[in-house]
CSV table of N, CA, C and O in Angstrom, one decimal:
chain,number,residue,atom,x,y,z
C,1,MET,N,141.6,68.6,143.3
C,1,MET,CA,141.5,70.0,142.3
C,1,MET,C,142.4,70.8,143.1
C,1,MET,O,142.3,72.0,143.5
C,2,GLY,N,143.8,70.1,143.4
C,2,GLY,CA,144.7,71.0,143.7
C,2,GLY,C,144.6,71.3,145.4
C,2,GLY,O,144.6,70.2,146.0
C,3,ARG,N,144.6,72.5,145.7
C,3,ARG,CA,144.5,72.9,146.9
C,3,ARG,C,143.1,72.9,147.4
C,3,ARG,O,142.9,73.0,148.8
C,4,ILE,N,142.3,72.8,146.8
C,4,ILE,CA,140.6,72.9,147.2
C,4,ILE,C,140.5,71.4,147.6
C,4,ILE,O,140.3,70.4,146.7
C,5,THR,N,139.6,71.3,148.7
C,5,THR,CA,139.1,70.1,149.1
C,5,THR,C,137.7,70.0,148.7
C,5,THR,O,137.0,70.9,148.0
C,6,LEU,N,137.3,68.9,148.7
C,6,LEU,CA,135.8,68.4,148.3
C,6,LEU,C,134.8,69.4,149.0
C,6,LEU,O,133.8,69.7,148.4
C,7,GLU,N,134.9,69.4,150.2
C,7,GLU,CA,134.1,70.4,151.1
C,7,GLU,C,134.0,71.9,150.5
C,7,GLU,O,132.6,72.4,150.6
C,8,ASP,N,134.9,72.3,150.0
C,8,ASP,CA,135.0,73.5,149.5
C,8,ASP,C,134.8,74.0,148.0
C,8,ASP,O,134.8,74.9,147.5
C,9,PHE,N,134.2,72.4,147.4
C,9,PHE,CA,134.2,72.8,145.9
C,9,PHE,C,132.6,73.3,145.8
C,9,PHE,O,131.7,72.5,146.2
C,10,ASN,N,132.6,74.3,145.2
C,10,ASN,CA,131.1,74.8,145.0
C,10,ASN,C,131.1,75.3,143.6
C,10,ASN,O,131.9,75.5,142.8
C,11,ILE,N,129.8,75.7,143.1
C,11,ILE,CA,129.5,76.3,141.9
C,11,ILE,C,130.4,77.4,141.4
C,11,ILE,O,130.5,77.8,140.5
C,12,ARG,N,130.5,78.3,142.5
C,12,ARG,CA,131.3,79.7,142.4
C,12,ARG,C,132.5,79.3,141.9
C,12,ARG,O,133.2,79.9,141.0
C,13,ARG,N,133.3,78.4,142.5
C,13,ARG,CA,134.8,77.9,142.4
C,13,ARG,C,134.8,77.3,141.1
C,13,ARG,O,135.6,77.8,140.1
C,14,ILE,N,133.9,76.6,140.8
C,14,ILE,CA,133.8,75.8,139.3
C,14,ILE,C,133.7,76.9,138.4
C,14,ILE,O,134.5,76.7,137.1
C,15,ARG,N,132.5,77.9,138.7
C,15,ARG,CA,132.5,78.8,137.5
C,15,ARG,C,133.8,79.5,137.3
C,15,ARG,O,134.3,80.1,136.0
C,16,LYS,N,134.5,80.0,138.4
C,16,LYS,CA,135.5,80.7,138.1
C,16,LYS,C,136.8,80.3,137.5
C,16,LYS,O,137.4,80.3,136.6
C,17,GLY,N,136.9,78.7,137.7
C,17,GLY,CA,138.0,77.7,137.2
C,17,GLY,C,137.8,77.9,135.7
C,17,GLY,O,138.7,77.5,134.9
C,18,PHE,N,136.4,77.6,135.2
C,18,PHE,CA,136.1,77.6,133.9
C,18,PHE,C,136.3,78.6,133.2
C,18,PHE,O,136.6,78.7,132.2
C,19,ASP,N,135.9,79.8,134.0
C,19,ASP,CA,136.1,81.3,133.2
C,19,ASP,C,137.9,81.5,132.8
C,19,ASP,O,138.1,81.7,132.0
C,20,GLU,N,138.6,81.0,133.8
C,20,GLU,CA,140.0,80.9,133.5
C,20,GLU,C,140.6,79.9,132.6
C,20,GLU,O,141.2,80.4,131.8
C,21,ILE,N,139.9,78.7,132.4
C,21,ILE,CA,140.4,77.9,131.6
C,21,ILE,C,140.0,78.4,130.2
C,21,ILE,O,140.8,78.2,129.3
C,22,ALA,N,138.8,79.0,129.9
C,22,ALA,CA,138.3,79.8,128.8
C,22,ALA,C,139.0,80.9,128.2
C,22,ALA,O,139.1,80.8,126.9
C,23,GLN,N,139.9,81.3,129.1
C,23,GLN,CA,141.0,82.4,128.5
C,23,GLN,C,142.4,81.7,128.3
C,23,GLN,O,143.1,82.5,127.7
C,24,THR,N,142.5,80.5,128.4
C,24,THR,CA,143.9,80.1,127.8
C,24,THR,C,143.7,79.7,126.5
C,24,THR,O,142.6,79.7,126.0
C,25,THR,N,144.8,79.4,126.1
C,25,THR,CA,145.1,79.1,124.3
C,25,THR,C,145.2,77.4,124.5
C,25,THR,O,145.8,76.9,125.4
C,26,ASN,N,144.6,77.1,123.0
C,26,ASN,CA,145.0,75.5,122.9
C,26,ASN,C,146.5,75.4,122.2
C,26,ASN,O,147.1,76.4,122.0
C,27,GLY,N,146.7,74.3,121.6
C,27,GLY,CA,148.0,73.9,120.9
C,27,GLY,C,147.9,74.7,119.9
C,27,GLY,O,149.3,75.1,119.1
C,28,ARG,N,147.0,75.1,119.2
C,28,ARG,CA,147.0,76.0,117.7
C,28,ARG,C,147.1,77.6,118.1
C,28,ARG,O,147.0,78.4,117.4
C,29,GLY,N,147.1,78.0,119.4
C,29,GLY,CA,147.3,79.4,119.9
C,29,GLY,C,145.9,80.1,119.8
C,29,GLY,O,145.7,81.4,119.9
C,30,GLN,N,144.8,79.2,119.9
C,30,GLN,CA,143.6,79.9,119.9
C,30,GLN,C,142.9,79.7,121.1
C,30,GLN,O,143.1,78.6,121.9
C,31,LEU,N,142.1,80.5,121.7
C,31,LEU,CA,141.1,80.6,122.8
C,31,LEU,C,140.5,78.9,123.0
C,31,LEU,O,140.1,78.4,121.9
C,32,GLN,N,140.2,78.5,123.9
C,32,GLN,CA,139.5,77.0,124.1
C,32,GLN,C,138.3,77.3,123.7
C,32,GLN,O,137.5,78.3,123.7
C,33,THR,N,137.6,76.1,122.8
C,33,THR,CA,136.4,76.0,122.2
C,33,THR,C,135.5,75.8,123.1
C,33,THR,O,135.4,74.9,124.1
C,34,PRO,N,134.3,75.9,122.8
C,34,PRO,CA,132.9,75.5,123.5
C,34,PRO,C,132.9,74.1,123.7
C,34,PRO,O,132.6,73.5,124.6
C,35,SER,N,133.5,73.5,122.7
C,35,SER,CA,133.4,71.9,122.7
C,35,SER,C,134.4,71.4,123.4
C,35,SER,O,134.2,70.4,124.3
C,36,CYS,N,135.7,72.0,123.8
C,36,CYS,CA,136.7,71.8,124.7
C,36,CYS,C,136.3,71.7,126.2
C,36,CYS,O,136.2,71.0,127.0
C,37,LEU,N,135.5,72.8,126.5
C,37,LEU,CA,135.0,73.3,127.6
C,37,LEU,C,133.8,72.3,128.1
C,37,LEU,O,133.8,71.7,129.2
C,38,GLN,N,133.0,71.9,127.1
C,38,GLN,CA,131.9,70.7,127.2
C,38,GLN,C,132.5,69.4,127.6
C,38,GLN,O,132.1,68.7,128.7
C,39,HIS,N,133.8,69.0,127.0
C,39,HIS,CA,134.3,67.8,127.3
C,39,HIS,C,134.8,67.5,128.8
C,39,HIS,O,134.7,66.8,129.8
C,40,LEU,N,135.4,68.7,129.0
C,40,LEU,CA,135.9,69.0,130.2
C,40,LEU,C,134.8,69.1,131.4
C,40,LEU,O,135.0,68.3,132.5
C,41,ARG,N,133.9,69.7,131.1
C,41,ARG,CA,132.6,69.6,132.0
C,41,ARG,C,132.1,68.1,132.4
C,41,ARG,O,131.6,67.8,133.5
C,42,THR,N,131.8,67.5,131.2
C,42,THR,CA,131.6,66.0,131.0
C,42,THR,C,132.4,65.2,132.2
C,42,THR,O,131.9,64.2,132.9
C,43,THR,N,133.7,65.3,131.9
C,43,THR,CA,134.8,64.4,132.7
C,43,THR,C,134.7,65.0,134.2
C,43,THR,O,134.6,64.1,135.4
C,44,LEU,N,134.8,66.2,134.6
C,44,LEU,CA,134.6,66.6,136.0
C,44,LEU,C,133.0,66.1,136.6
C,44,LEU,O,133.1,65.9,137.8
C,45,ARG,N,132.1,66.3,135.8
C,45,ARG,CA,130.7,66.0,136.2
C,45,ARG,C,130.8,64.3,136.6
C,45,ARG,O,130.2,64.0,137.9
C,46,ALA,N,131.5,63.6,135.8
C,46,ALA,CA,131.6,62.1,136.1
C,46,ALA,C,132.2,61.8,137.2
C,46,ALA,O,132.1,60.8,138.1
C,47,ALA,N,133.2,62.4,137.6
C,47,ALA,CA,134.4,62.4,138.7
C,47,ALA,C,133.5,62.8,140.0
C,47,ALA,O,133.3,62.1,141.0
C,48,LEU,N,132.8,64.1,139.9
C,48,LEU,CA,131.9,64.4,141.1
C,48,LEU,C,130.8,63.5,141.5
C,48,LEU,O,130.4,63.5,142.2
C,49,ASN,N,130.1,62.8,140.2
C,49,ASN,CA,129.0,62.0,140.5
C,49,ASN,C,129.4,60.7,141.3
C,49,ASN,O,128.9,60.3,142.1
C,50,LEU,N,130.6,60.4,141.1
C,50,LEU,CA,131.6,59.3,141.9
C,50,LEU,C,131.6,59.7,143.3
C,50,LEU,O,131.3,58.9,144.4
C,51,ALA,N,131.9,60.9,143.6
C,51,ALA,CA,132.3,61.3,144.8
C,51,ALA,C,130.9,61.4,145.4
C,51,ALA,O,131.0,60.9,146.6
C,52,VAL,N,129.8,61.7,145.0
C,52,VAL,CA,128.5,61.8,145.4
C,52,VAL,C,128.1,60.3,145.8
C,52,VAL,O,127.6,59.8,147.1
C,53,ARG,N,128.4,59.3,144.9
C,53,ARG,CA,128.0,57.7,145.1
C,53,ARG,C,128.9,56.9,146.3
C,53,ARG,O,128.5,56.5,147.1
C,54,GLU,N,130.0,57.8,146.5
C,54,GLU,CA,130.7,57.2,147.5
C,54,GLU,C,130.6,57.9,148.8
C,54,GLU,O,131.1,57.8,150.0
C,55,GLY,N,129.9,58.8,148.9
C,55,GLY,CA,129.2,59.7,150.0
C,55,GLY,C,130.4,61.0,150.4
C,55,GLY,O,130.0,61.2,151.6
C,56,LEU,N,130.9,61.3,149.6
C,56,LEU,CA,132.1,62.4,149.8
C,56,LEU,C,131.4,63.5,149.6
C,56,LEU,O,131.9,64.7,150.4
C,57,LEU,N,130.3,63.4,148.7
C,57,LEU,CA,129.5,64.8,148.6
C,57,LEU,C,128.3,64.5,148.6
C,57,LEU,O,127.6,63.5,148.5
C,58,GLU,N,127.4,65.8,149.2
C,58,GLU,CA,126.0,65.3,149.1
C,58,GLU,C,125.2,65.6,147.6
C,58,GLU,O,124.3,64.8,147.5
C,59,ALA,N,125.7,66.5,147.0
C,59,ALA,CA,125.3,66.7,145.6
C,59,ALA,C,126.5,67.3,144.7
C,59,ALA,O,127.3,67.8,145.1
C,60,ASN,N,126.1,66.9,143.4
C,60,ASN,CA,127.2,67.3,142.5
C,60,ASN,C,126.9,68.7,142.3
C,60,ASN,O,126.0,69.3,141.5
C,61,PRO,N,128.1,69.7,142.4
C,61,PRO,CA,127.8,71.2,142.2
C,61,PRO,C,127.9,71.4,140.6
C,61,PRO,O,127.3,72.6,140.3
C,62,ILE,N,128.4,70.7,140.0
C,62,ILE,CA,128.5,71.0,138.6
C,62,ILE,C,127.4,70.8,137.6
C,62,ILE,O,127.5,71.5,136.6
C,63,ARG,N,126.3,70.4,138.2
C,63,ARG,CA,125.1,70.2,137.6
C,63,ARG,C,124.3,71.7,137.2
C,63,ARG,O,123.4,71.9,136.4
C,64,HIS,N,124.7,72.8,138.1
C,64,HIS,CA,124.3,73.9,137.9
C,64,HIS,C,125.0,74.7,136.8
C,64,HIS,O,124.9,75.9,136.6
C,65,LEU,N,126.0,74.3,136.3
C,65,LEU,CA,127.0,75.1,135.5
C,65,LEU,C,126.4,74.7,133.8
C,65,LEU,O,126.3,73.8,133.3
C,66,GLU,N,126.4,75.9,133.4
C,66,GLU,CA,125.9,76.3,132.1
C,66,GLU,C,127.0,76.7,131.3
C,66,GLU,O,127.7,77.7,131.7
C,67,LEU,N,127.4,76.1,130.1
C,67,LEU,CA,128.5,76.8,129.3
C,67,LEU,C,128.0,76.8,128.1
C,67,LEU,O,126.7,76.5,127.4
C,68,PRO,N,128.7,77.9,127.1
C,68,PRO,CA,128.1,78.4,125.8
C,68,PRO,C,127.9,76.7,125.0
C,68,PRO,O,129.1,76.1,125.1
C,69,SER,N,127.0,76.7,124.4
C,69,SER,CA,126.9,75.6,123.5
C,69,SER,C,127.8,75.6,122.0
C,69,SER,O,128.1,76.9,121.9
C,70,TYR,N,127.7,74.6,121.4
C,70,TYR,CA,128.6,74.5,120.3
C,70,TYR,C,127.8,73.8,119.3
C,70,TYR,O,126.8,73.3,119.4
C,71,ARG,N,127.8,74.5,117.8
C,71,ARG,CA,127.4,73.7,116.9
C,71,ARG,C,128.1,72.6,116.0
C,71,ARG,O,129.5,73.4,115.6
C,72,LYS,N,128.0,71.6,115.6
C,72,LYS,CA,128.4,70.9,114.6
C,72,LYS,C,128.5,71.3,113.4
C,72,LYS,O,127.3,71.9,112.7
C,73,PRO,N,129.7,71.5,112.5
C,73,PRO,CA,129.6,72.2,111.2
C,73,PRO,C,128.9,71.0,110.3
C,73,PRO,O,128.9,69.9,110.7
C,74,HIS,N,128.1,71.7,109.7
C,74,HIS,CA,127.3,70.7,108.6
C,74,HIS,C,128.0,70.8,107.1
C,74,HIS,O,128.4,72.2,106.6
C,75,ALA,N,128.0,69.7,106.5
C,75,ALA,CA,128.6,69.8,105.2
C,75,ALA,C,127.7,70.8,104.3
C,75,ALA,O,126.4,70.6,104.4
C,76,GLN,N,128.2,71.3,103.3
C,76,GLN,CA,127.8,71.9,102.4
C,76,GLN,C,128.1,71.5,100.9
C,76,GLN,O,129.3,71.3,100.7
C,77,VAL,N,127.2,71.7,99.8
C,77,VAL,CA,127.6,71.3,98.6
C,77,VAL,C,128.3,72.7,98.1
C,77,VAL,O,127.8,73.7,98.0
C,78,TRP,N,129.2,72.3,97.4
C,78,TRP,CA,130.2,73.6,96.7
C,78,TRP,C,129.5,73.9,95.4
C,78,TRP,O,130.0,73.1,94.4
C,79,THR,N,128.6,74.7,95.3
C,79,THR,CA,128.2,75.2,94.1
C,79,THR,C,128.9,76.2,93.5
C,79,THR,O,129.8,77.1,94.1
C,80,ALA,N,128.8,76.6,92.2
C,80,ALA,CA,129.5,77.7,91.5
C,80,ALA,C,129.3,78.8,92.3
C,80,ALA,O,130.2,79.6,92.2
C,81,ALA,N,128.1,79.2,92.6
C,81,ALA,CA,127.8,80.6,93.5
C,81,ALA,C,128.8,80.5,94.6
C,81,ALA,O,129.1,81.5,95.0
C,82,ARG,N,128.6,79.6,95.4
C,82,ARG,CA,129.4,79.6,96.8
C,82,ARG,C,130.9,79.5,96.5
C,82,ARG,O,131.7,80.2,97.4
C,83,VAL,N,131.6,78.9,95.6
C,83,VAL,CA,132.6,79.2,95.3
C,83,VAL,C,133.1,80.6,94.8
C,83,VAL,O,134.1,81.0,95.3
C,84,ALA,N,132.3,81.2,94.1
C,84,ALA,CA,132.9,82.6,93.7
C,84,ALA,C,132.5,83.5,95.0
C,84,ALA,O,133.2,84.4,95.0
C,85,GLU,N,131.8,83.3,95.7
C,85,GLU,CA,131.5,84.1,96.9
C,85,GLU,C,132.7,83.9,97.9
C,85,GLU,O,133.3,84.6,98.5
């Protein structure tokens, strides 16, 4: 993780990093979506789980990270009233 060693990797640093990433924009110029942050969390969690299995960490600090959830869009029927709306 750049200049941060595994020993210094804790939930406070992880939250700060995710907060900074959340303020960046994607290729469309929009803020990062909750879905993007969830994917990033999943990838980092897998990497840190490996570090735990290899004995490099005692526990995975990202297990305490809570992110905003996202909703999958649901298809809707285009009725005349919805079109008019």
